[in-house]
Structures are given as C-alpha cells and as structure tokens.
Coordinates of C-alpha atoms in Angstrom, one line a residue:
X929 CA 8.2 -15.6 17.2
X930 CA 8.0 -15.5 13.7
X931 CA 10.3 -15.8 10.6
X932 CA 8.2 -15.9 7.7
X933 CA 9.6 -18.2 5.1
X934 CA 8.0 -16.4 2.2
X935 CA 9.1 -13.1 1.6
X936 CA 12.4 -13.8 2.4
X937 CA 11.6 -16.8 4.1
X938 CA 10.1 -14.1 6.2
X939 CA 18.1 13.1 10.2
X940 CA 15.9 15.7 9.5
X941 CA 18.5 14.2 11.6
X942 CA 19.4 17.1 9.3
X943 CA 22.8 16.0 8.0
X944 CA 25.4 18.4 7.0
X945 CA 25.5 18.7 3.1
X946 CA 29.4 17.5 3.5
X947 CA 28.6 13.9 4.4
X948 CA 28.0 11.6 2.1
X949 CA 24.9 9.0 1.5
X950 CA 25.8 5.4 2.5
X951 CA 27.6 2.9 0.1
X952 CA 26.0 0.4 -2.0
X953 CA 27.9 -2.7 -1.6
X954 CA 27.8 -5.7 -4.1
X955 CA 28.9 -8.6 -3.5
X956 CA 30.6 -11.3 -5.4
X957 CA 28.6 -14.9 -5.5
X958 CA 32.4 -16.8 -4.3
X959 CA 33.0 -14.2 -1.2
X960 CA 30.1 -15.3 1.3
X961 CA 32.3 -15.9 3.5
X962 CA 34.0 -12.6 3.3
X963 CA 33.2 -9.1 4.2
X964 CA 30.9 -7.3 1.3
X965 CA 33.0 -6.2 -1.5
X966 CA 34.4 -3.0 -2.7
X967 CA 31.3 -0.3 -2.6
X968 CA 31.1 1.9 -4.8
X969 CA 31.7 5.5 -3.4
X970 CA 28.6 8.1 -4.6
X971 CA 28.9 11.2 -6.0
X972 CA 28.8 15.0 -5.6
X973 CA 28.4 14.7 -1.8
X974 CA 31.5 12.2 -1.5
X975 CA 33.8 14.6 -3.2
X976 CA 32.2 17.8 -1.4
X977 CA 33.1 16.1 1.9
X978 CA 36.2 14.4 1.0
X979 CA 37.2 18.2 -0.7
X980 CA 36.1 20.3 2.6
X981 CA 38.6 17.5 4.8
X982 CA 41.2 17.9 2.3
X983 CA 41.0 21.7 3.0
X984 CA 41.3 21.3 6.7
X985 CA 44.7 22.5 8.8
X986 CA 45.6 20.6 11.6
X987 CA 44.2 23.7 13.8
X988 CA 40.6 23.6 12.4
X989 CA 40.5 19.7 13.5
X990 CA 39.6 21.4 17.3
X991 CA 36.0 21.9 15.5
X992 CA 35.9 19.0 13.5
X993 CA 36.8 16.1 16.3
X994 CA 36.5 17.1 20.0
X995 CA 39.0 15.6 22.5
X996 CA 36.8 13.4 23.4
X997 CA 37.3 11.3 20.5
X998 CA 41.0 11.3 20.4
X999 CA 42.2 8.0 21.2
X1000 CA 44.9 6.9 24.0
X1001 CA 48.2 6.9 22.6
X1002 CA 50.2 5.5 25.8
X1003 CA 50.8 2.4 24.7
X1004 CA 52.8 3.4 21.3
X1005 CA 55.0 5.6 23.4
X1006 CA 55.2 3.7 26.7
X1007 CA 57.7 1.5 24.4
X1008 CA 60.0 4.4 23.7
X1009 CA 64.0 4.0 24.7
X1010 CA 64.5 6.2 27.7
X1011 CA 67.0 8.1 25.7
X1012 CA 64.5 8.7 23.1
X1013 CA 62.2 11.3 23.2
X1014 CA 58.3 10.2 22.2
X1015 CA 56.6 10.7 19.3
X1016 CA 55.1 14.3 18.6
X1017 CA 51.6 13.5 18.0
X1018 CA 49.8 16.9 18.8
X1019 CA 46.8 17.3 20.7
X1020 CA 45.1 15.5 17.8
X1021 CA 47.2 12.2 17.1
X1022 CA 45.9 10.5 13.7
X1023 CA 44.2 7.5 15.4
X1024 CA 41.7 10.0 16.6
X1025 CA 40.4 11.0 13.5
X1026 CA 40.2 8.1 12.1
X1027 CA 38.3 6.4 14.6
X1028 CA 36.1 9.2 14.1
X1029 CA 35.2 9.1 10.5
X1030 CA 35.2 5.3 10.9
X1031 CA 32.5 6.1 13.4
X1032 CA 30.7 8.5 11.1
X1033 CA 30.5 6.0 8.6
X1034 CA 29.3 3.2 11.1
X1035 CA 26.2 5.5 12.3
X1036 CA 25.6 8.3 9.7
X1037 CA 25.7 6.3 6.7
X1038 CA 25.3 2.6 7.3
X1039 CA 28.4 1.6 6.2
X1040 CA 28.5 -2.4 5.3
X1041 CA 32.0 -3.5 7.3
X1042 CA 34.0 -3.7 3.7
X1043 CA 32.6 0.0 3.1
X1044 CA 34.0 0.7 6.8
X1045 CA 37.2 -0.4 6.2
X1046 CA 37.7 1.6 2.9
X1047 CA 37.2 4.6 5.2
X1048 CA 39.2 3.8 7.6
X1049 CA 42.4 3.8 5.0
X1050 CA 40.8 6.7 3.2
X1051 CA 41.0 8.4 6.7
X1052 CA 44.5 7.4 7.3
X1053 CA 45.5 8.1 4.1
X1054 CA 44.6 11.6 5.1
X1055 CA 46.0 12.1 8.1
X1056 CA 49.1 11.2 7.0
X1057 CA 49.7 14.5 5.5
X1058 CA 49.6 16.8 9.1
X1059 CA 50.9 14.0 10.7
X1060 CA 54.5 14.1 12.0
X1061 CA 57.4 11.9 10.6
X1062 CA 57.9 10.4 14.0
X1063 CA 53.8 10.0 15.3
X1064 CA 52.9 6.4 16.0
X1065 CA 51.1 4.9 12.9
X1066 CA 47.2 4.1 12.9
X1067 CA 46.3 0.8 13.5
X1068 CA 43.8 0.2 11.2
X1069 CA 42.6 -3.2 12.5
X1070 CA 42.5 -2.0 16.2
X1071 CA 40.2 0.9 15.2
X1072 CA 38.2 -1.3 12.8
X1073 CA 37.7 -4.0 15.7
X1074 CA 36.4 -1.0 18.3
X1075 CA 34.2 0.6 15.6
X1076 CA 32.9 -2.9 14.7
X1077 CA 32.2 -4.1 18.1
X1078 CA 30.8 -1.2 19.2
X1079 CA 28.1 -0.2 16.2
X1080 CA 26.9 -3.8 14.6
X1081 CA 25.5 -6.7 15.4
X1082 CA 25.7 -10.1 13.9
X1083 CA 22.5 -12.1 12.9
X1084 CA 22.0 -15.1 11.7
X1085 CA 19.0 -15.9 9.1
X1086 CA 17.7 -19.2 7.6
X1087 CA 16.8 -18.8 4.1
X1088 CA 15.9 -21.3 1.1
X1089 CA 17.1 -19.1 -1.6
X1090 CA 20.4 -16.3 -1.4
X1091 CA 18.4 -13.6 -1.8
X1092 CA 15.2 -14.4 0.5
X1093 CA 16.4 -11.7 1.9
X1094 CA 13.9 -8.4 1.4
X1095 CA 10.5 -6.8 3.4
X1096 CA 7.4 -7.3 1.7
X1097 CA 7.0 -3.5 1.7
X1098 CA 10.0 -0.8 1.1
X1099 CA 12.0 -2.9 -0.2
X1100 CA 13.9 -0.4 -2.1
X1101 CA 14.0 1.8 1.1
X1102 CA 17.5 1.3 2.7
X1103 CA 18.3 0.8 6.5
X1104 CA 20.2 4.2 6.3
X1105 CA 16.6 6.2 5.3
X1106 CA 14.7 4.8 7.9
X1107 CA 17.7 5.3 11.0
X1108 CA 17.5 9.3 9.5
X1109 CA 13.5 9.5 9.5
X1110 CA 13.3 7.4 12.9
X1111 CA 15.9 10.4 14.1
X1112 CA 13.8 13.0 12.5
X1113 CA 10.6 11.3 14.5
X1114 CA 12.1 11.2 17.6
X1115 CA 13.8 15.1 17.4
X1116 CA 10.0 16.5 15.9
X1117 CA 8.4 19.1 18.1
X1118 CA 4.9 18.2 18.1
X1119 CA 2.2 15.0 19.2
X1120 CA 4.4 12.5 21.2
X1121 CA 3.1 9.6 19.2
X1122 CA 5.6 10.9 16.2
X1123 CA 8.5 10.9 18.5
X1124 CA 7.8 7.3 19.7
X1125 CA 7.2 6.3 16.1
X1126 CA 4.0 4.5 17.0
X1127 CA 3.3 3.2 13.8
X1128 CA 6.1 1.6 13.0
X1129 CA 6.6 0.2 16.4
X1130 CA 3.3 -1.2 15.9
X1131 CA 4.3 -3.1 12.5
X1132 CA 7.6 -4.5 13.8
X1133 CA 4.9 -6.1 16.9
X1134 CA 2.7 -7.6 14.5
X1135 CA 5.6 -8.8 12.2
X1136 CA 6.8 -10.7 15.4
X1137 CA 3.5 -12.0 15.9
X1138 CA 3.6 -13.5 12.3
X1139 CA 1.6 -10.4 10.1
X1140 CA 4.5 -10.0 7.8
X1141 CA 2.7 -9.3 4.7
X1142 CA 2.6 -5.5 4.6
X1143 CA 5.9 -5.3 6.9
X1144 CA 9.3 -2.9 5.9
X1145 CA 10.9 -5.7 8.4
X1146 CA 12.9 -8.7 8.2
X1147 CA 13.4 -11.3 10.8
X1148 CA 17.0 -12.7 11.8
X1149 CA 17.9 -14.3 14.9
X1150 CA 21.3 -13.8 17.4
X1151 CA 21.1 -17.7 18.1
X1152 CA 19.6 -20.1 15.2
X1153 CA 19.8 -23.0 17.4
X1154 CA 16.9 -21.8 19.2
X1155 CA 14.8 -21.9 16.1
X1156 CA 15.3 -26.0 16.1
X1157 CA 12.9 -26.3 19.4
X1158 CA 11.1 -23.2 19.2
X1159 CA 7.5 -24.0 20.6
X1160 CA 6.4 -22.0 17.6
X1161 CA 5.5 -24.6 14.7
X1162 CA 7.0 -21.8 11.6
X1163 CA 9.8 -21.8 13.4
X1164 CA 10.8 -24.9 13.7
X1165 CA 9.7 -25.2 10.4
X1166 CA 11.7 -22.8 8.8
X1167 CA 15.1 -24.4 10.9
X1168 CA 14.8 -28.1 9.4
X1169 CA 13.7 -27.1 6.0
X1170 CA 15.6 -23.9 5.1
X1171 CA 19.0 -24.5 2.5
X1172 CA 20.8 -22.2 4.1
X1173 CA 22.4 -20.4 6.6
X1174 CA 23.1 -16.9 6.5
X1175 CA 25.4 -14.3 8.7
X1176 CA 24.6 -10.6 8.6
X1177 CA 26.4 -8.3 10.7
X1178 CA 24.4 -5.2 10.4
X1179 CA 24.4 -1.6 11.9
X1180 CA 22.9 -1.5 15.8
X1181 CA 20.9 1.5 14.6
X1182 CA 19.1 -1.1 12.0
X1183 CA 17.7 -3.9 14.2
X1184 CA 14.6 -3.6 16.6
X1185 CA 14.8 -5.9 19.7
X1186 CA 11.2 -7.2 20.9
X1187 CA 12.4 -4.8 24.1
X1188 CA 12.5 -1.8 21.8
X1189 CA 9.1 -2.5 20.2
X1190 CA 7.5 -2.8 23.6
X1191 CA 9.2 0.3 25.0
X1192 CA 8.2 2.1 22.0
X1193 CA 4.5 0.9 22.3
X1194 CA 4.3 1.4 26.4
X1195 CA 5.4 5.1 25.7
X1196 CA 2.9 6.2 22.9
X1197 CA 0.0 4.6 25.2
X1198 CA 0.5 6.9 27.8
X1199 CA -0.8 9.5 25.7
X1200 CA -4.8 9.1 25.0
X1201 CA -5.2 7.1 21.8
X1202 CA -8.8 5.3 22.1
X1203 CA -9.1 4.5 18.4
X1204 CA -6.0 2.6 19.1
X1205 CA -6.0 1.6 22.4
X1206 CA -7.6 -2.0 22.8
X1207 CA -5.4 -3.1 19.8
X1208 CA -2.5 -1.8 21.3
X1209 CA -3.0 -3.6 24.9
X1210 CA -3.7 -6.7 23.0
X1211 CA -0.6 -6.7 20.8
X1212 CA 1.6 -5.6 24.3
X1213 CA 0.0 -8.8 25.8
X1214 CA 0.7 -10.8 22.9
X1215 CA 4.3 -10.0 22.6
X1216 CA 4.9 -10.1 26.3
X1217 CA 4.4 -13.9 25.5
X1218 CA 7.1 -14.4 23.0
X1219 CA 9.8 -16.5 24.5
X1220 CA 12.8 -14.2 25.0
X1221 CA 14.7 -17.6 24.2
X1222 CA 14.5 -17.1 20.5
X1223 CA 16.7 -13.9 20.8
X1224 CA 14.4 -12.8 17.5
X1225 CA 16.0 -9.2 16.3
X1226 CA 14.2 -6.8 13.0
X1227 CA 16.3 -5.4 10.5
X1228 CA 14.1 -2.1 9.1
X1229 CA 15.4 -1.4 5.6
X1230 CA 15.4 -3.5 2.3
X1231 CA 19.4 -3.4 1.3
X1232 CA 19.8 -6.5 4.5
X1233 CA 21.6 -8.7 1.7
X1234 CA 24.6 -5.5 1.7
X1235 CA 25.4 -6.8 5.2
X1236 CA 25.7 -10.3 4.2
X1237 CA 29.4 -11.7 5.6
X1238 CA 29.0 -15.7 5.9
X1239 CA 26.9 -18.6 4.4
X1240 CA 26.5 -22.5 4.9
X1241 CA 24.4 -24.9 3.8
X1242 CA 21.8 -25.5 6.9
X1243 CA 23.3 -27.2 9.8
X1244 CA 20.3 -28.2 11.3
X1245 CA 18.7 -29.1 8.1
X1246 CA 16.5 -32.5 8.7
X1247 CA 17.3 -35.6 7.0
X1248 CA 15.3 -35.6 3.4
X1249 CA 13.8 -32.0 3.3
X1250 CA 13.4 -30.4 0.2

C-alpha cells in the first residue's frame, strides 16, 4: 500500500464524430464542498451533436435509444384519478432519453457530476419539445441519483497542499483519453498482451508497491481511516501528517482496484513472455500481500482535481504535525 506524499502526496473505442470530448470543469476555491462548477461546454463537436439531436423526430429516437433504456413510468401514472385517463408518453417517454445522455456523458466523456447535471437539464430541455402536454415530467434528481450511483465512485485522498493532486507522468493526459485507449487496447485484433494492457497494468502494480515516480496514477483510498493503522509506515505517515482531507467522486471507468491489476497481470502471463516473466511473478506475489484492508483504488488520468466535491482539514491529523 502506497500513497506517495510527493507528487501529489503520491475508443478507437471509435466514437461517433457527434459526441462531444469531456468537459473541463473549474472549480471555485469557496465551493469544496460542492459539486465542480459550471464546465465549460467545447466546441465544434458539442454543437454538431447537440445540432444532429435537435434534428431528430420522435420516430428516429427507435435508433438513437433502444427500449431497453426507457425508464419505468408506472409510478407517475399509477397516481392517476380513475376517471382520468394516463398520460400519453409514447413508446419513448422523456425520462428515457435523458437517462440516456446522462449515461453517455457519465461513460463516453467523463463527465465531473456538475458537468452531469448540466446534461441532464440540457437533455430535458430537449425533450420537452416531442413531449406531450400531459407526459409525466423528468425527474431530474432521480435520474441524476441512478446515473451517479451506478457510474462513480467516491474516494477519499490525504493531501498537504489543494492541488497535490496530479501523476508524476501524463499529467496533462485526462482520465477520459486513457478509458478510450484502454477500450481501443482491449477491442485490438492482434498479441493478447495489447488487449490486457500489460504495461499499464504493470505500472499501476508497482505504483501500489510504492514506485510512483514514472507512474500516470494517483492513489486515493474508499476508507481513510484505514490509513491511521496501516502496517505500512508511508501510510500512516501520510494519515497523521497530511492538512487535508479530500473527496473525489470519480468515473468507475477511471479507478484501478488492486483486483483489476492482478486480473490484468494473471491474463497477459498466460501467454509466453520470458523477458518479462520472473518480474511479473514477483510483482503478483508482492501485491498478493497488500492488505485488502486499506481499500487502496488508482485514478489513471491527470485532470483527478475536476472530480474534487468535499474538503476538511485532516481529521486524523496528530497533535503538533507540520
């Protein structure tokens, strides 16, 4: 288990050309405690794919957002007068497709949850304009909850400064350009060491073990408590000494569980490697070591501090540490 205090403290999945590249999210020094703020939305590809929904009849939505997606509208109308006759929502009620661009922007472009919930009014906005007078309106925070719980994660991170924060290497790489070339790895056609992404499995293993300085990873944790009587000494370290406290709820897709590194690493040693293989037996041994206690958890990409939605001063923070 390792959190290194120095560096912070530490596809093609070909897309269609109508989606749009993630947000960038800032994020105002007085709203820790709140979602990141308003992001601003990019360019030609936002107003392509915002232009091609725009141009979309109700009909065409059969290609756009299979049944599947459509959410259960039985509640809304269970509550109708029995001399009333329900709601006409169409095959396609307006909570479905919301849910499902809230959902493309969860997974497809790493939405940061303030980003998310733009979409989601941008979405209902939208459907508002096929939908009938009398359809049952989109709740917004139910989809948002269901999106949320079902696509992030929160961490929690000790840090001595705000931004402590970034990977010692691609640090201008965001989480949203690795998920796509991870997808790309995984789809290629070709040695089976690509698709099980070997290398980087390999530096997220020896990041846990504590060789962070050429790592594209940051550590966080799902319980910081853990940290305070962790039998590694950095560890602790980093739990009485750090400031601060931080919260990061972050895209599934983004974080690497110790699990998912050794899966990774079992799978790619099934195929002959012998330049590799003593080192990669040794770091499977070395990992299989790590107390699953310290619920440690990667984030791959160098935007982490766009996920950023609490901060307090270190609670377990010992008595006269600078």
């Amino acid at each position: 288990m390792n959190i290194d205090p120095r560096n912070a403290a530490d596809a093609p999945f070909e897309l269609q050309d109508v989606l749009r590249q993630p947000h960038r999210t800032g994020r105002q020094p007085d709203e820790l405690s709140a979602q990141t703020s308003t992001p601003a939305h990019s360019s030609d590809d936002q107003a392509s794919f915002e232009q091609q929904l725009d141009d979309l009849d109700p009909d065409e939505l059969n290609s756009v957002y299979p049944a599947s997606l459509a959410a259960n509208n039985t509640t809304a109308t269970s509550s109708t007068a029995p001399s009333e006759s329900p709601p006409e929502t169409g095959p396609y009620p307006a909570t479905s497709f919301v849910s499902a661009r809230a959902q493309l922007a969860a997974t497809l472009t790493g939405a940061a949850l303030e980003a998310l919930r733009n979409e989601i009014d941008l979405a209902t906005h939208q459907s508002a304009r096929w939908s009938p007078a009398t359809a049952v309106p989109v709740d917004r925070n139910l989809v948002f909850d269901d999106v949320a719980g079902s696509s992030y994660v929160t961490l929690r991170r000790f840090q001595t400064q705000d931004n402590d924060c970034k990977p010692r290497t691609e640090e201008n790489t965001r989480a949203i350009s690795h998920i796509r070339n991870t997808a790309r790895d995984h789809s290629s056609v070709g040695d089976p060491l690509e698709r099980y992404t070997m290398d980087r499995a390999r530096q997220a293993g020896w990041h846990m073990r504590g060789k962070t300085a050429a790592s594209p990873f940051v550590s966080l944790v799902e319980d910081p408590s853990k940290l305070v009587v962790s039998r590694d000494h950095w560890a602790r370290a980093i739990a009485n000494n750090a400031n601060t406290l931080h919260t990061y709820t972050v895209p599934k897709s983004a974080v690497w569980t110790p699990d998912d590194v050794l899966s990774s690493i079992g799978l790619g040693m099934n195929i002959e490697d012998q330049d590799n293989i003593d080192a990669d037996v040794d770091l499977m041994c070395s990992l299989g070591r790590t107390p699953t206690r310290e619920t440690e958890r990667l984030f791959l990409g160098g935007n982490l501090d766009d996920y950023r939605t609490d901060s307090e001063a270190n609670p377990f923070k010992r008595d006269g540490a600078d």
